[in-house]
mmCIF file of C-alpha atoms in Angstrom:
data_model
loop_
_atom_site.group_PDB
_atom_site.id
_atom_site.type_symbol
_atom_site.label_atom_id
_atom_site.label_comp_id
_atom_site.label_asym_id
_atom_site.label_seq_id
_atom_site.Cartn_x
_atom_site.Cartn_y
_atom_site.Cartn_z
ATOM 1 C CA UNK A 538 0.000 0.000 0.000
ATOM 2 C CA UNK A 539 1.375 3.386 -1.016
ATOM 3 C CA UNK A 540 0.474 6.561 0.869
ATOM 4 C CA UNK A 541 0.698 10.060 -0.598
ATOM 5 C CA UNK A 542 0.303 12.876 1.941
ATOM 6 C CA UNK A 543 -0.886 16.192 0.523
ATOM 7 C CA UNK A 544 -1.519 19.626 1.992
ATOM 8 C CA UNK A 545 -5.138 19.937 0.859
ATOM 9 C CA UNK A 546 -7.947 18.093 -0.874
ATOM 10 C CA UNK A 547 -7.302 20.254 -3.946
ATOM 11 C CA UNK A 548 -3.711 19.039 -4.081
ATOM 12 C CA UNK A 549 -5.006 15.530 -3.543
ATOM 13 C CA UNK A 550 -7.316 15.940 -6.535
ATOM 14 C CA UNK A 551 -4.351 17.001 -8.640
ATOM 15 C CA UNK A 552 -2.431 13.885 -7.587
ATOM 16 C CA UNK A 553 -5.347 11.668 -8.550
ATOM 17 C CA UNK A 554 -5.528 13.306 -11.975
ATOM 18 C CA UNK A 555 -1.793 12.734 -12.397
ATOM 19 C CA UNK A 556 -2.221 9.034 -11.622
ATOM 20 C CA UNK A 557 -5.111 8.767 -14.072
ATOM 21 C CA UNK A 558 -3.129 10.534 -16.787
ATOM 22 C CA UNK A 559 -0.225 8.139 -16.290
ATOM 23 C CA UNK A 560 -2.493 5.120 -16.765
ATOM 24 C CA UNK A 561 -4.218 6.663 -19.791
ATOM 25 C CA UNK A 562 -0.917 7.538 -21.449
ATOM 26 C CA UNK A 563 0.355 4.009 -20.872
ATOM 27 C CA UNK A 564 -2.783 2.552 -22.455
ATOM 28 C CA UNK A 565 -3.726 0.786 -19.217
ATOM 29 C CA UNK A 566 -7.010 2.552 -18.446
ATOM 30 C CA UNK A 567 -10.083 1.238 -20.231
ATOM 31 C CA UNK A 568 -12.549 0.816 -17.346
ATOM 32 C CA UNK A 569 -12.741 3.298 -14.468
ATOM 33 C CA UNK A 570 -14.718 2.828 -11.269
ATOM 34 C CA UNK A 571 -16.106 6.068 -9.841
ATOM 35 C CA UNK A 572 -17.189 7.171 -6.382
ATOM 36 C CA UNK A 573 -19.436 9.976 -5.143
ATOM 37 C CA UNK A 574 -19.665 12.241 -2.112
ATOM 38 C CA UNK A 575 -17.972 15.475 -1.113
ATOM 39 C CA UNK A 576 -14.511 13.865 -1.173
ATOM 40 C CA UNK A 577 -14.758 13.370 -4.923
ATOM 41 C CA UNK A 578 -16.034 16.837 -5.840
ATOM 42 C CA UNK A 579 -12.587 18.479 -6.200
ATOM 43 C CA UNK A 580 -11.380 15.406 -8.115
ATOM 44 C CA UNK A 581 -14.093 15.717 -10.734
ATOM 45 C CA UNK A 582 -13.600 19.470 -10.889
ATOM 46 C CA UNK A 583 -9.909 18.939 -11.729
ATOM 47 C CA UNK A 584 -10.786 16.253 -14.240
ATOM 48 C CA UNK A 585 -13.250 18.462 -16.086
ATOM 49 C CA UNK A 586 -10.746 21.335 -16.173
ATOM 50 C CA UNK A 587 -8.052 19.067 -17.607
ATOM 51 C CA UNK A 588 -7.435 17.748 -21.111
ATOM 52 C CA UNK A 589 -7.839 14.148 -19.942
ATOM 53 C CA UNK A 590 -9.628 12.150 -22.653
ATOM 54 C CA UNK A 591 -12.132 9.510 -21.516
ATOM 55 C CA UNK A 592 -13.822 8.872 -24.853
ATOM 56 C CA UNK A 593 -12.409 5.347 -24.905
ATOM 57 C CA UNK A 594 -13.075 4.687 -21.207
ATOM 58 C CA UNK A 595 -16.089 2.910 -19.728
ATOM 59 C CA UNK A 596 -17.205 4.108 -16.284
ATOM 60 C CA UNK A 597 -18.935 2.232 -13.466
ATOM 61 C CA UNK A 598 -20.246 3.794 -10.282
ATOM 62 C CA UNK A 599 -20.010 2.197 -6.873
ATOM 63 C CA UNK A 600 -23.533 2.713 -5.609
ATOM 64 C CA UNK A 601 -26.949 4.314 -5.837
ATOM 65 C CA UNK A 602 -29.832 5.015 -3.475
ATOM 66 C CA UNK A 603 -32.959 2.873 -3.727
ATOM 67 C CA UNK A 604 -36.261 4.640 -4.295
ATOM 68 C CA UNK A 605 -35.281 7.953 -5.847
ATOM 69 C CA UNK A 606 -35.125 8.463 -9.622
ATOM 70 C CA UNK A 607 -31.995 9.357 -11.554
ATOM 71 C CA UNK A 608 -33.437 12.854 -12.065
ATOM 72 C CA UNK A 609 -33.534 13.527 -8.300
ATOM 73 C CA UNK A 610 -30.867 16.041 -7.287
ATOM 74 C CA UNK A 611 -29.588 13.713 -4.554
ATOM 75 C CA UNK A 612 -29.319 10.597 -6.697
ATOM 76 C CA UNK A 613 -25.808 9.584 -7.583
ATOM 77 C CA UNK A 614 -26.771 9.403 -11.244
ATOM 78 C CA UNK A 615 -27.645 13.125 -11.066
ATOM 79 C CA UNK A 616 -24.427 13.861 -9.136
ATOM 80 C CA UNK A 617 -22.266 12.141 -11.747
ATOM 81 C CA UNK A 618 -23.989 13.836 -14.664
ATOM 82 C CA UNK A 619 -23.715 17.280 -13.086
ATOM 83 C CA UNK A 620 -20.104 16.995 -11.970
ATOM 84 C CA UNK A 621 -18.541 14.882 -14.694
ATOM 85 C CA UNK A 622 -20.502 13.146 -17.435
ATOM 86 C CA UNK A 623 -22.087 16.316 -18.861
ATOM 87 C CA UNK A 624 -18.626 17.868 -19.154
ATOM 88 C CA UNK A 625 -16.388 14.934 -20.043
ATOM 89 C CA UNK A 626 -17.664 12.341 -22.532
ATOM 90 C CA UNK A 627 -17.039 8.663 -21.771
ATOM 91 C CA UNK A 628 -17.361 5.643 -24.043
ATOM 92 C CA UNK A 629 -20.068 4.240 -21.742
ATOM 93 C CA UNK A 630 -21.314 5.027 -18.240
ATOM 94 C CA UNK A 631 -23.027 2.618 -15.868
ATOM 95 C CA UNK A 632 -24.744 3.091 -12.523
ATOM 96 C CA UNK A 633 -27.120 0.854 -10.609
ATOM 97 C CA UNK A 634 -30.838 1.471 -11.134
ATOM 98 C CA UNK A 635 -32.286 2.281 -7.735
ATOM 99 C CA UNK A 636 -35.797 2.305 -9.210
ATOM 100 C CA UNK A 637 -35.625 -1.237 -10.578
ATOM 101 C CA UNK A 638 -38.728 -3.322 -9.877
ATOM 102 C CA UNK A 639 -36.600 -6.395 -9.156
ATOM 103 C CA UNK A 640 -33.632 -5.241 -7.109
ATOM 104 C CA UNK A 641 -32.041 -8.686 -6.890
ATOM 105 C CA UNK A 642 -32.124 -8.992 -10.675
ATOM 106 C CA UNK A 643 -30.616 -5.506 -10.953
ATOM 107 C CA UNK A 644 -27.733 -6.590 -8.716
ATOM 108 C CA UNK A 645 -27.093 -9.632 -10.909
ATOM 109 C CA UNK A 646 -27.234 -7.479 -14.050
ATOM 110 C CA UNK A 647 -24.722 -4.997 -12.686
ATOM 111 C CA UNK A 648 -22.324 -7.628 -11.367
ATOM 112 C CA UNK A 649 -22.428 -9.364 -14.752
ATOM 113 C CA UNK A 650 -21.452 -6.100 -16.455
ATOM 114 C CA UNK A 651 -18.539 -5.709 -14.031
ATOM 115 C CA UNK A 652 -17.288 -9.192 -14.843
ATOM 116 C CA UNK A 653 -17.523 -8.431 -18.554
ATOM 117 C CA UNK A 654 -15.652 -5.132 -18.071
ATOM 118 C CA UNK A 655 -12.894 -5.655 -15.468
ATOM 119 C CA UNK A 656 -12.032 -2.479 -13.588
ATOM 120 C CA UNK A 657 -8.572 -1.056 -14.221
ATOM 121 C CA UNK A 658 -8.870 1.632 -11.533
ATOM 122 C CA UNK A 659 -11.465 2.076 -8.801
ATOM 123 C CA UNK A 660 -11.801 5.376 -6.938
ATOM 124 C CA UNK A 661 -12.791 5.023 -3.284
ATOM 125 C CA UNK A 662 -13.730 7.360 -0.494
ATOM 126 C CA UNK A 663 -13.942 6.205 3.126
ATOM 127 C CA UNK A 664 -16.949 6.595 5.381
ATOM 128 C CA UNK A 665 -16.482 7.839 8.928
ATOM 129 C CA UNK A 666 -17.406 4.353 10.161
ATOM 130 C CA UNK A 667 -14.959 2.763 7.738
ATOM 131 C CA UNK A 668 -17.409 1.824 5.020
ATOM 132 C CA UNK A 669 -16.277 1.673 1.392
ATOM 133 C CA UNK A 670 -19.011 2.262 -1.184
ATOM 134 C CA UNK A 671 -22.079 1.418 0.935
ATOM 135 C CA UNK A 672 -20.485 -1.689 2.422
ATOM 136 C CA UNK A 673 -21.231 -1.057 6.068
ATOM 137 C CA UNK A 674 -19.478 -2.660 9.064
ATOM 138 C CA UNK A 675 -20.072 -6.409 9.109
ATOM 139 C CA UNK A 676 -20.203 -6.800 5.315
ATOM 140 C CA UNK A 677 -18.669 -10.046 4.082
ATOM 141 C CA UNK A 678 -15.465 -9.812 2.045
ATOM 142 C CA UNK A 679 -17.111 -12.209 -0.416
ATOM 143 C CA UNK A 680 -20.003 -9.829 -1.136
ATOM 144 C CA UNK A 681 -20.838 -8.810 -4.693
ATOM 145 C CA UNK A 682 -23.302 -6.127 -5.850
ATOM 146 C CA UNK A 683 -26.155 -6.201 -3.357
ATOM 147 C CA UNK A 684 -28.922 -4.357 -1.514
ATOM 148 C CA UNK A 685 -27.796 -2.772 1.739
ATOM 149 C CA UNK A 686 -29.516 -1.155 4.700
ATOM 150 C CA UNK A 687 -27.640 1.999 5.627
ATOM 151 C CA UNK A 688 -26.450 2.418 9.207
ATOM 152 C CA UNK A 689 -27.581 5.268 11.433
ATOM 153 C CA UNK A 690 -24.072 6.713 11.158
ATOM 154 C CA UNK A 691 -24.193 6.847 7.358
ATOM 155 C CA UNK A 692 -27.733 8.217 7.341
ATOM 156 C CA UNK A 693 -26.729 10.955 9.794
ATOM 157 C CA UNK A 694 -23.805 12.018 7.590
ATOM 158 C CA UNK A 695 -25.651 11.881 4.275
ATOM 159 C CA UNK A 696 -28.914 13.430 5.481
ATOM 160 C CA UNK A 697 -27.268 16.864 5.283
ATOM 161 C CA UNK A 698 -27.831 16.750 1.520
ATOM 162 C CA UNK A 699 -31.596 16.297 1.888
ATOM 163 C CA UNK A 700 -33.969 19.102 2.831
ATOM 164 C CA UNK A 701 -36.356 18.879 5.785
ATOM 165 C CA UNK A 702 -39.287 17.974 3.538
ATOM 166 C CA UNK A 703 -37.351 15.175 1.827
ATOM 167 C CA UNK A 704 -36.995 11.654 3.170
ATOM 168 C CA UNK A 705 -33.526 10.265 2.776
ATOM 169 C CA UNK A 706 -33.433 6.680 1.488
ATOM 170 C CA UNK A 707 -32.329 4.123 4.064
ATOM 171 C CA UNK A 708 -31.392 1.445 1.526
ATOM 172 C CA UNK A 709 -29.064 1.423 -1.447
ATOM 173 C CA UNK A 710 -27.494 -0.730 -4.129
ATOM 174 C CA UNK A 711 -23.743 -1.098 -3.895
ATOM 175 C CA UNK A 712 -20.841 -2.968 -5.398
ATOM 176 C CA UNK A 713 -19.695 -5.553 -2.871
ATOM 177 C CA UNK A 714 -16.274 -5.908 -1.299
ATOM 178 C CA UNK A 715 -15.370 -8.665 -3.742
ATOM 179 C CA UNK A 716 -16.536 -6.526 -6.677
ATOM 180 C CA UNK A 717 -14.278 -3.673 -5.572
ATOM 181 C CA UNK A 718 -11.288 -5.903 -4.854
ATOM 182 C CA UNK A 719 -11.351 -7.203 -8.442
ATOM 183 C CA UNK A 720 -10.087 -3.809 -9.674
ATOM 184 C CA UNK A 721 -6.428 -3.842 -10.725
ATOM 185 C CA UNK A 722 -5.675 -0.592 -8.851
ATOM 186 C CA UNK A 723 -7.492 1.160 -6.004
ATOM 187 C CA UNK A 724 -7.090 4.901 -5.472
ATOM 188 C CA UNK A 725 -8.389 5.902 -2.037
ATOM 189 C CA UNK A 726 -9.066 9.544 -1.131
ATOM 190 C CA UNK A 727 -9.499 10.558 2.515
ATOM 191 C CA UNK A 728 -9.513 14.203 3.562
ATOM 192 C CA UNK A 729 -10.314 15.832 6.897
ATOM 193 C CA UNK A 730 -10.137 14.888 10.570
ATOM 194 C CA UNK A 731 -13.405 12.951 10.482
ATOM 195 C CA UNK A 732 -11.662 10.295 8.400
ATOM 196 C CA UNK A 733 -8.789 9.837 10.853
ATOM 197 C CA UNK A 734 -10.290 6.907 12.864
ATOM 198 C CA UNK A 735 -10.935 4.895 9.696
ATOM 199 C CA UNK A 736 -7.465 5.606 8.300
ATOM 200 C CA UNK A 737 -5.878 4.679 11.622
ATOM 201 C CA UNK A 738 -7.638 1.302 11.440
ATOM 202 C CA UNK A 739 -6.369 0.817 7.893
ATOM 203 C CA UNK A 740 -2.788 1.738 8.752
ATOM 204 C CA UNK A 741 -2.857 -0.486 11.849
ATOM 205 C CA UNK A 742 -2.620 -3.369 9.403
ATOM 206 C CA UNK A 743 -5.299 -5.675 10.839
ATOM 207 C CA UNK A 744 -8.265 -6.800 8.744
ATOM 208 C CA UNK A 745 -11.589 -6.450 10.593
ATOM 209 C CA UNK A 746 -15.169 -6.917 9.401
ATOM 210 C CA UNK A 747 -16.134 -4.008 11.656
ATOM 211 C CA UNK A 748 -13.970 -1.677 9.564
ATOM 212 C CA UNK A 749 -14.556 -2.598 5.887
ATOM 213 C CA UNK A 750 -11.782 -0.240 4.769
ATOM 214 C CA UNK A 751 -9.288 -2.719 6.272
ATOM 215 C CA UNK A 752 -10.206 -5.264 3.585
ATOM 216 C CA UNK A 753 -8.048 -3.131 1.282
ATOM 217 C CA UNK A 754 -5.009 -4.533 3.076
ATOM 218 C CA UNK A 755 -5.483 -7.695 1.008
ATOM 219 C CA UNK A 756 -5.297 -5.836 -2.324
ATOM 220 C CA UNK A 757 -1.925 -5.782 -4.141
ATOM 221 C CA UNK A 758 -2.129 -2.219 -5.524
ATOM 222 C CA UNK A 759 -3.631 0.461 -3.280
ATOM 223 C CA UNK A 760 -2.729 4.146 -3.273
ATOM 224 C CA UNK A 761 -4.061 6.228 -0.366
ATOM 225 C CA UNK A 762 -4.110 10.002 -0.857
ATOM 226 C CA UNK A 763 -4.790 11.995 2.295
ATOM 227 C CA UNK A 764 -4.145 15.324 3.976
ATOM 228 C CA UNK A 765 -3.819 13.584 7.345
ATOM 229 C CA UNK A 766 -0.454 12.819 8.897
ATOM 230 C CA UNK A 767 -0.684 9.536 10.742
#
């Protein structure tokens, strides 16, 4: 595991773009896994300002809420379109359908697509409770794309994006731990003091189901970019 310490999330975003450019220039980036949340906002801003060319790259997103349409301002489909896809064309883009009538079938469909399009790079943020994607504490390392019930901790953090008259979803579709670990390279972004406990668990070097981020210790190519000195 490689760690790159930066002075700010903006500098971290620049580093991520540099890593992506290196893989593109080498012809190694064909499928890119994307993440959402405030951590990724400066990353996508830097990407859209750059001359990075994704027209031959297929994108997959980690997760999506269940029960709100793609047109909802708090759906991750809307987030991705606003921040990246409307500004940078990709060969193809994929995100789970949180409005699917048969959610189990949707999980199978998405996991099948992932197997047909192996991830070269997967972006990851880290939840305050150590979750990666929406894989909450206790998630099996063998998990593939699945339906998840969000923890109170995650709901409390994410509810800030919903207004008082909106009900935040309490379930979501997410790539599983196994799905994520299939990526050839993982680029993890973690900025701010609230992420310190999760990073400390990761750097302690012990895999624990209660801290899903520690599963990354078993991956051969992980780059952690953070503004925290641990």
